[in-house]
Short mmCIF file of C-alpha atoms and ligand atoms in Angstrom, two decimals:
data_model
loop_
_atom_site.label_atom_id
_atom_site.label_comp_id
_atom_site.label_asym_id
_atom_site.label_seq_id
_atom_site.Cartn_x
_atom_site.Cartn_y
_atom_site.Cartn_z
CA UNK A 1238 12.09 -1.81 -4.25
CA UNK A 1239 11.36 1.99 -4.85
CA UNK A 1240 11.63 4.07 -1.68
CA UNK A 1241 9.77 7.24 -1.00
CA UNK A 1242 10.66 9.91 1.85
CA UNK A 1243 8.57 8.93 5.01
CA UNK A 1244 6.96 12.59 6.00
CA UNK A 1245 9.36 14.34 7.66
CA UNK A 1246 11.66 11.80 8.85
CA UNK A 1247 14.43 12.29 6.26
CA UNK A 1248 14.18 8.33 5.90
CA UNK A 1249 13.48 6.72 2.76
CA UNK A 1250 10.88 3.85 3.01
CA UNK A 1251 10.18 1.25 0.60
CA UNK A 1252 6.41 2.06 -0.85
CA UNK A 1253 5.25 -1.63 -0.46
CA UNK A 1254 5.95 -3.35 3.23
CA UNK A 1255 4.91 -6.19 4.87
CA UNK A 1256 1.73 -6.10 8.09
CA UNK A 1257 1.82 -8.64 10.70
CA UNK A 1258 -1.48 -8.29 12.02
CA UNK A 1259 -3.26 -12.44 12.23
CA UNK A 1260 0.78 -13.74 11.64
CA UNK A 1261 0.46 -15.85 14.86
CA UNK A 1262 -2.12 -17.74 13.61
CA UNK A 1263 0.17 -18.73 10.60
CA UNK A 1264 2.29 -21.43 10.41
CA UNK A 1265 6.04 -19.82 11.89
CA UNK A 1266 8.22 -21.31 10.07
CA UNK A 1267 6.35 -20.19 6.44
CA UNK A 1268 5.85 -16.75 8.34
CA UNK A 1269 9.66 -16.24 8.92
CA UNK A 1270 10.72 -17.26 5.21
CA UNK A 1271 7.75 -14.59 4.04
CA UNK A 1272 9.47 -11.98 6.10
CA UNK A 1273 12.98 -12.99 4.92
CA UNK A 1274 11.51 -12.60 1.55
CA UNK A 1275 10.55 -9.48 2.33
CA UNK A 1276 13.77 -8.10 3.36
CA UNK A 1277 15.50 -10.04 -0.06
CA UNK A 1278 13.36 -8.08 -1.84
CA UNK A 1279 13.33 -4.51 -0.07
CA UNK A 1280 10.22 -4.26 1.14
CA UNK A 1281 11.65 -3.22 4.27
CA UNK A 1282 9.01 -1.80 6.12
CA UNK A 1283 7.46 -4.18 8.86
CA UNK A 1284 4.54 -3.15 10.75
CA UNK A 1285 3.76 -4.97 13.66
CA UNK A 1286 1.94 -3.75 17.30
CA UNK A 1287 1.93 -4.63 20.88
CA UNK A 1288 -1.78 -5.46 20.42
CA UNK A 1289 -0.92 -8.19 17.69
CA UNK A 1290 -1.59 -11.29 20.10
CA UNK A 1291 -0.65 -9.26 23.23
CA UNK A 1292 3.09 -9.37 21.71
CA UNK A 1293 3.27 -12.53 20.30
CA UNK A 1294 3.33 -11.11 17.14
CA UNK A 1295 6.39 -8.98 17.57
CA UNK A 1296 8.50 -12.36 18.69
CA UNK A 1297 7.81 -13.64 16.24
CA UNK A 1298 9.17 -10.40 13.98
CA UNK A 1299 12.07 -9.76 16.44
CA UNK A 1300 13.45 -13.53 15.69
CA UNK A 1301 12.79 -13.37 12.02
CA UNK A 1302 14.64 -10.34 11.80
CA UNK A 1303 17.93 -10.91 13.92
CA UNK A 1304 20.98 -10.39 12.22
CA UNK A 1305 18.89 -8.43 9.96
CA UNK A 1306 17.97 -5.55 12.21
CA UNK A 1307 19.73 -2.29 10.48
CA UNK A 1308 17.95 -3.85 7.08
CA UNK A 1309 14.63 -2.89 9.05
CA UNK A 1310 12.58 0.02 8.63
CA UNK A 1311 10.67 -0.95 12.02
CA UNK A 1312 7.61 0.09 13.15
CA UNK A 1313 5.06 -0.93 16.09
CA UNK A 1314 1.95 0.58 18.11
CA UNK A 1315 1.15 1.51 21.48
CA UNK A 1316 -2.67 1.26 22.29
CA UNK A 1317 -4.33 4.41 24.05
CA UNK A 1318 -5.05 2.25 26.94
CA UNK A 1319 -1.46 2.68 27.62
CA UNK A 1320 -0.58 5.94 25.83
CA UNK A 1321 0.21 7.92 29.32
CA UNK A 1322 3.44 9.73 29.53
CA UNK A 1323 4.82 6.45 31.85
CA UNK A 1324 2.25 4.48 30.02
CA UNK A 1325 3.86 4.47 26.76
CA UNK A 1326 7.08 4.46 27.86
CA UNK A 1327 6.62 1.37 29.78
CA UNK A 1328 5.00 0.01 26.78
CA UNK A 1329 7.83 0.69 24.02
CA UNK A 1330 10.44 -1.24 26.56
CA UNK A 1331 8.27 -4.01 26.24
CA UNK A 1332 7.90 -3.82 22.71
CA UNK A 1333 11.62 -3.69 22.43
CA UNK A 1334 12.27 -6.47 24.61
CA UNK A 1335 9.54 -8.46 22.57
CA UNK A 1336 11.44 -7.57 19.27
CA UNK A 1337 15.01 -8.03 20.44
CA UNK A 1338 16.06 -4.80 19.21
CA UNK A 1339 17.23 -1.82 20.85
CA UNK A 1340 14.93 0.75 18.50
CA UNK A 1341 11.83 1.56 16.56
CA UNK A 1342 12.02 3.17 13.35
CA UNK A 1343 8.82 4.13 14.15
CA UNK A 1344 6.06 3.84 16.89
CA UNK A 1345 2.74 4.63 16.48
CA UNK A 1346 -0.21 5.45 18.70
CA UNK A 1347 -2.83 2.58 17.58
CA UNK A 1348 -5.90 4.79 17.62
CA UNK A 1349 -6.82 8.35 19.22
CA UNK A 1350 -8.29 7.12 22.91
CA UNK A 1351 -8.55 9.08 26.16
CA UNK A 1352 -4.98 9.97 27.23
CA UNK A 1353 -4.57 13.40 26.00
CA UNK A 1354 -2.24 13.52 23.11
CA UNK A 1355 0.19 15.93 25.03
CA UNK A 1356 1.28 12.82 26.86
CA UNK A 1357 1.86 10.41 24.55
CA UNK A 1358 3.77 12.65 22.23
CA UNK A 1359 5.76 14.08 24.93
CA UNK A 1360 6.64 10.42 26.13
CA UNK A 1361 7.29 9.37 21.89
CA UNK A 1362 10.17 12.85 22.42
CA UNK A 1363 11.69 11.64 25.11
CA UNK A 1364 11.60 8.21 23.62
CA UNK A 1365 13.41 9.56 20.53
CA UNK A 1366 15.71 11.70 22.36
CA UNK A 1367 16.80 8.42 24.12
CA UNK A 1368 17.63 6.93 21.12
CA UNK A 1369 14.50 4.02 21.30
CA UNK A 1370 12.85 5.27 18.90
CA UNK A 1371 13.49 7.11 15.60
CA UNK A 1372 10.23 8.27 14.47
CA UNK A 1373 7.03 8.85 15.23
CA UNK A 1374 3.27 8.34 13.75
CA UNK A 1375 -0.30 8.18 14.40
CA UNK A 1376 -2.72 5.87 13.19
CA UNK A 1377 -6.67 5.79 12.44
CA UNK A 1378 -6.52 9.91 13.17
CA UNK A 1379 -9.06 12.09 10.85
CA UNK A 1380 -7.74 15.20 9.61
CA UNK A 1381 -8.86 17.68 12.88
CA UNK A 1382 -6.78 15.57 15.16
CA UNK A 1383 -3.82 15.01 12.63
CA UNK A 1384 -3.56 18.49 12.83
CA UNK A 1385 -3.65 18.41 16.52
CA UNK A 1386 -0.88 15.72 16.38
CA UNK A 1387 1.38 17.79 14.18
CA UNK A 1388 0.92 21.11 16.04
CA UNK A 1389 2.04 19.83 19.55
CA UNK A 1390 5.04 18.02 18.33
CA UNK A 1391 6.13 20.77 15.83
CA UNK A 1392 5.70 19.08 12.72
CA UNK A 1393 7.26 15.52 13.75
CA UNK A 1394 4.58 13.24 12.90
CA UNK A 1395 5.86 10.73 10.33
CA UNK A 1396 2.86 8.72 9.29
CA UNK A 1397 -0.57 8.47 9.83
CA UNK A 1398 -1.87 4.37 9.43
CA UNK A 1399 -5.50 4.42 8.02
CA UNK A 1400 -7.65 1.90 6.60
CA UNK A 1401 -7.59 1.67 2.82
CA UNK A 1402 -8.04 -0.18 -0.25
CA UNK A 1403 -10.76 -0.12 -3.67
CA UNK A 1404 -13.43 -0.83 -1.99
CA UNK A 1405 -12.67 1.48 0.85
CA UNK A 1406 -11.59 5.13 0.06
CA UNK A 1407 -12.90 7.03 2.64
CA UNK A 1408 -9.43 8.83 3.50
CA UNK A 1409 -9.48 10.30 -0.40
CA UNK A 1410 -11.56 12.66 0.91
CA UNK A 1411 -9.53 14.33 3.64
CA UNK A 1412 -6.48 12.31 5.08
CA UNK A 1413 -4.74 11.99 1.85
CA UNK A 1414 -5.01 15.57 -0.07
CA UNK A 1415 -4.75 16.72 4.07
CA UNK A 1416 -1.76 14.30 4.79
CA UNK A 1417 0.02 15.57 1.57
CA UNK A 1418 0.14 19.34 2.77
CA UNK A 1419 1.02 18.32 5.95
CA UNK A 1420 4.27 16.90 4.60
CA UNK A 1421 2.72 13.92 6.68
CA UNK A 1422 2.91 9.91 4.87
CA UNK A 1423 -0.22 7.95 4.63
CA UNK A 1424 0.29 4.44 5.36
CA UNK A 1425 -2.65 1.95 3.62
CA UNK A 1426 -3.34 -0.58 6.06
CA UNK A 1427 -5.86 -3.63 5.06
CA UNK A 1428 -5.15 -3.06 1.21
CA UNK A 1429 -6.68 -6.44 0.26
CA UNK A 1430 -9.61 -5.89 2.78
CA UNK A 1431 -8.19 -8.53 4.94
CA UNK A 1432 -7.84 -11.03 2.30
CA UNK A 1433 -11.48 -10.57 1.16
CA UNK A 1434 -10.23 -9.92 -2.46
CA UNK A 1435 -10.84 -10.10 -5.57
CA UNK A 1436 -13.78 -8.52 -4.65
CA UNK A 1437 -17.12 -10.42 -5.06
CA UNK A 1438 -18.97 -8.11 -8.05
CA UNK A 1439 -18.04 -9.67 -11.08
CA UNK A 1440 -17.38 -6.34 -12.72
CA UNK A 1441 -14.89 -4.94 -10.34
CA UNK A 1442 -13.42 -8.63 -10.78
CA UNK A 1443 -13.15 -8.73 -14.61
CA UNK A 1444 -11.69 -4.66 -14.42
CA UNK A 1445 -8.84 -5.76 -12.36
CA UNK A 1446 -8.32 -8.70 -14.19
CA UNK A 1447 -8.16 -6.91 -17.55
CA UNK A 1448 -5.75 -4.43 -16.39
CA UNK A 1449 -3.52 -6.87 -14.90
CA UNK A 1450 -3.45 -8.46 -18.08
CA UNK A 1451 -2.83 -5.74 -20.03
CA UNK A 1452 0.09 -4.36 -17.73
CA UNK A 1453 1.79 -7.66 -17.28
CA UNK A 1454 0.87 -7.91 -13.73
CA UNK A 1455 -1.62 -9.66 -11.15
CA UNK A 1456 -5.25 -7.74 -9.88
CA UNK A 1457 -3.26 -7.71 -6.38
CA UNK A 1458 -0.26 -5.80 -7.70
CA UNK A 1459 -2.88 -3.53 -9.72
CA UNK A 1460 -4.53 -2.66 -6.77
CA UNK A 1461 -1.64 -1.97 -4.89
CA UNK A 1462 -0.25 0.14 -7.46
CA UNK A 1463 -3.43 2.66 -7.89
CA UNK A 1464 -3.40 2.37 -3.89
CA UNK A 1465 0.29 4.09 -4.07
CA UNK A 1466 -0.99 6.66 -6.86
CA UNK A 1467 0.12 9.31 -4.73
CA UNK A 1468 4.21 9.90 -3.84
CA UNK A 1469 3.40 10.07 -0.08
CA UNK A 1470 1.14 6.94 0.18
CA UNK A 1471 2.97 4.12 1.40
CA UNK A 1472 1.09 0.16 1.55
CA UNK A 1473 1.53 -2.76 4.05
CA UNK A 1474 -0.32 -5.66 3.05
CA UNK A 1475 0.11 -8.59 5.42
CA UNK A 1476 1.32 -11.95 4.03
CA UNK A 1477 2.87 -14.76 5.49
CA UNK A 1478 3.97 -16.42 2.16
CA UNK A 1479 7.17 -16.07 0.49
CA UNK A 1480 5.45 -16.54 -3.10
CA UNK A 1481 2.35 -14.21 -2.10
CA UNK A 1482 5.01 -11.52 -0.89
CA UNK A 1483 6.84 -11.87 -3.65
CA UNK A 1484 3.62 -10.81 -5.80
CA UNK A 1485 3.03 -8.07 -3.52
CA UNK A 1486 6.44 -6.66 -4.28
CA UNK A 1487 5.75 -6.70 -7.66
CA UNK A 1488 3.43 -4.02 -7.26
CA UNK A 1489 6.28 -1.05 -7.43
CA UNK A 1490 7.06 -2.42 -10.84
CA UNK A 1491 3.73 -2.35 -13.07
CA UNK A 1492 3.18 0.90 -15.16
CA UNK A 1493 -0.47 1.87 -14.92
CA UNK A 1494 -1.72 4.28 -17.53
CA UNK A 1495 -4.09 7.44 -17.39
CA UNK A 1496 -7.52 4.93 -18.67
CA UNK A 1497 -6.62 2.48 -15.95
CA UNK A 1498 -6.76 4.83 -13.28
CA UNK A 1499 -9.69 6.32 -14.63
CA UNK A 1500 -11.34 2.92 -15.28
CA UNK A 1501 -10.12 1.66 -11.34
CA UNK A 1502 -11.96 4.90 -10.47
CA UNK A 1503 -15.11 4.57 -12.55
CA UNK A 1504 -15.49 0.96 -10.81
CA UNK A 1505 -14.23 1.13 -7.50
CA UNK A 1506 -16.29 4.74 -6.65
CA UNK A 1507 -14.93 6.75 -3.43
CA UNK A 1508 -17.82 7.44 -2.44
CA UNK A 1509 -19.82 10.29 -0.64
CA UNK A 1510 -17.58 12.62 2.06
CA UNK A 1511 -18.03 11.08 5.53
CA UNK A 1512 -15.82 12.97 8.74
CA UNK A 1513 -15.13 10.48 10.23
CA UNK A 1514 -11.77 8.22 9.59
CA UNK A 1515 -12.55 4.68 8.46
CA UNK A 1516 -11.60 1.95 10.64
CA UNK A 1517 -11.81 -1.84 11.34
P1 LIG B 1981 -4.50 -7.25 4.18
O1 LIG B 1981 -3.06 -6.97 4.06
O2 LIG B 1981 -5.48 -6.43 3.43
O3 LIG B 1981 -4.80 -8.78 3.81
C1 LIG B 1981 -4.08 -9.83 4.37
C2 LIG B 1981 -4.61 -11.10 3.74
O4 LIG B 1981 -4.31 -11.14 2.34
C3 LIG B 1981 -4.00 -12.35 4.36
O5 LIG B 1981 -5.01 -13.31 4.47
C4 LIG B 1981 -2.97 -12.78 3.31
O6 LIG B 1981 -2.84 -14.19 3.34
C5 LIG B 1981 -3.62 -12.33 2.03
N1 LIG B 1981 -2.64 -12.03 0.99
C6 LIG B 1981 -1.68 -11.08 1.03
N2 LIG B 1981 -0.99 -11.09 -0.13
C7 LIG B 1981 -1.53 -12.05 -0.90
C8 LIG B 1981 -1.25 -12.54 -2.21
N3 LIG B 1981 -0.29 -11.99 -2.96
N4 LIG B 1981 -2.00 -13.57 -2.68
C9 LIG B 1981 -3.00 -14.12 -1.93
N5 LIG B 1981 -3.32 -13.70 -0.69
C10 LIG B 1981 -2.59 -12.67 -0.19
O7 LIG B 1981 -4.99 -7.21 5.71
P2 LIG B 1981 -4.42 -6.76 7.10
O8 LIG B 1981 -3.51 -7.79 7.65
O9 LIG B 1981 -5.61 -6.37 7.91
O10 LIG B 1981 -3.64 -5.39 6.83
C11 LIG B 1981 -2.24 -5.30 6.59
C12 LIG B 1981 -1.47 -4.83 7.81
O11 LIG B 1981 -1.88 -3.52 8.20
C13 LIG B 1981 -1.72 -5.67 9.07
O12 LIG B 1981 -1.12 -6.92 9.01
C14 LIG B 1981 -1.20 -4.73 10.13
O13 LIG B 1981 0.22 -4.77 10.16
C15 LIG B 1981 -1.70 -3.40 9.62
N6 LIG B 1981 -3.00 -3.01 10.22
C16 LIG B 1981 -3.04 -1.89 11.01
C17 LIG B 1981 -4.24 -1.49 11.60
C18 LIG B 1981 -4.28 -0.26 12.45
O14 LIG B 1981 -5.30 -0.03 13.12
N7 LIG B 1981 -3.26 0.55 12.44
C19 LIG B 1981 -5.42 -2.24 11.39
C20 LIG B 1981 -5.35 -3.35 10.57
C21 LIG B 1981 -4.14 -3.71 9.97
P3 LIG B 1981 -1.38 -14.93 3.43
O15 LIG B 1981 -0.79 -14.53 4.73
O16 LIG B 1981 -1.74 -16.37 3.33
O17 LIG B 1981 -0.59 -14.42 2.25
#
């Protein structure tokens, strides 16, 4: 699996990972062998968050992953209901515990909320300074408070986590041309619209199918593909399937030519300039 350089981190992350978000309601054994795919195959980068099932979620990572940790680029969320200096500390331990692990690759802040961002950045230094965490992000920020975000922790902000996929590309207008001259990754949560995909309209159906064909691929691994256009746009669809991961990591691997883009484009329209960040 291709790896890209994660913002400012110096680390190298796979461009396709694996989300965890729904995994508890999957059955755990399947789940496990899906992330054990994963890892066969590089796509390294496993997103998971205290909020998945109030931590259930990130047992059921931390067990699929032991003996496998340092293969890991790991990464998990603190929500702002929590972000407070002790807040967020208090909440990474847990995380940790959860996970079995005695780091983050990365830790996140879920969504902007009410603790002011001073705080929870200051508590994601120490954290890193202590060794518990390596990087970290922001997720579901629009471009004004990304650049908050990077101006109080002097330029440290790895990632920020937004919603996108075709039928969703809000962030094109601002988070990912303002992300790339930040020196700042975008990470592409939801990129099958939470499983609602192909979508519906029978021409955006038959253009993914006809550039799949053409490229030797599947409509999943051509959306994934335009998705990760960009060299600092990373993806993390969720699957708990060996075979659907293994489709999904397939994605780095398809050539998609000038008319496809265009034609992906054409059909799958950005869409007028709204402020605000899309977000489920
Ligand atoms: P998604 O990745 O767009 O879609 C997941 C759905 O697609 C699942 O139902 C999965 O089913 C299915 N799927 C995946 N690969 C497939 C394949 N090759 N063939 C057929 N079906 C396939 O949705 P998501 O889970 O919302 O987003 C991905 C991750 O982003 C989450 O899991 C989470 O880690 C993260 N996220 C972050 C935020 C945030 O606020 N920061 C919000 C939402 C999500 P199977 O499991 O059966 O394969």
């Amino acid at each position: 699996m291709k790896r890209r350089r994660f913002g400012p981190t110096g680390f190298e992350v796979p461009v396709i990972g694996l989300g965890t978000w729904k995994m508890e309601l999957d059955d755990r054994a399947e789940a496990t062998r899906a992330i054990h795919k994963a890892l066969d195959l590089g796509m390294t980068h496993i997103d998971t968050a205290e909020m998945y099932d109030t931590g259930e979620v990130e047992e059921i990572v931390g067990s699929a992953i032991a003996g496998r940790r340092t293969e890991v680029f790991l990464v998990s969320k603190v929500i702002p209901d929590h972000a407070s200096y002790k807040g967020t500390i208090h909440a990474c331990e847990k995380s940790l515990k959860r996970l079995n692990t005695a780091w983050l690759d990365g830790y996140l802040l879920h969504w902007p909320g009410s603790p002011p961002l001073e705080e929870t950045l200051h508590a994601f230094e120490t954290l890193r300074e202590q060794g518990k965490i390596r990087s970290y992000g922001v997720s579901n920020f629009n471009l004004e408070e990304l650049k908050d975000a990077v101006r109080i922790s002097n330029g440290r902000i790895a990632c920020n986590q937004v919603l996108y996929h075709l039928e969703e590309r809000g962030i094109e207008h601002e988070i990912v041309p303002g992300c790339r001259e930040l020196g700042v990754a975008v990470v592409a949560y939801s990129p099958f619209a939470q499983g609602e995909f192909p979508p519906k309209d029978p021409e955006k159906k038959r253009c993914l199918e006809e550039i799949a064909k053409a490229r030797g691929g599947t409509p999943r691994q051509v959306a994934l593909r335009f998705l990760t256009r960009e060299p600092h746009v990373f993806a993390i669809p969720k699957s708990s399937r060996a075979a659907h991961v293994a489709e999904n990591a397939g994605a780095e691997k398809l050539e998609l030519i000038s008319e496809d883009l265009e034609r992906l484009d054409r059909t799958f329209p950005k869409g007028k300039y709204r402020k605000d960040v899309p977000m489920l």
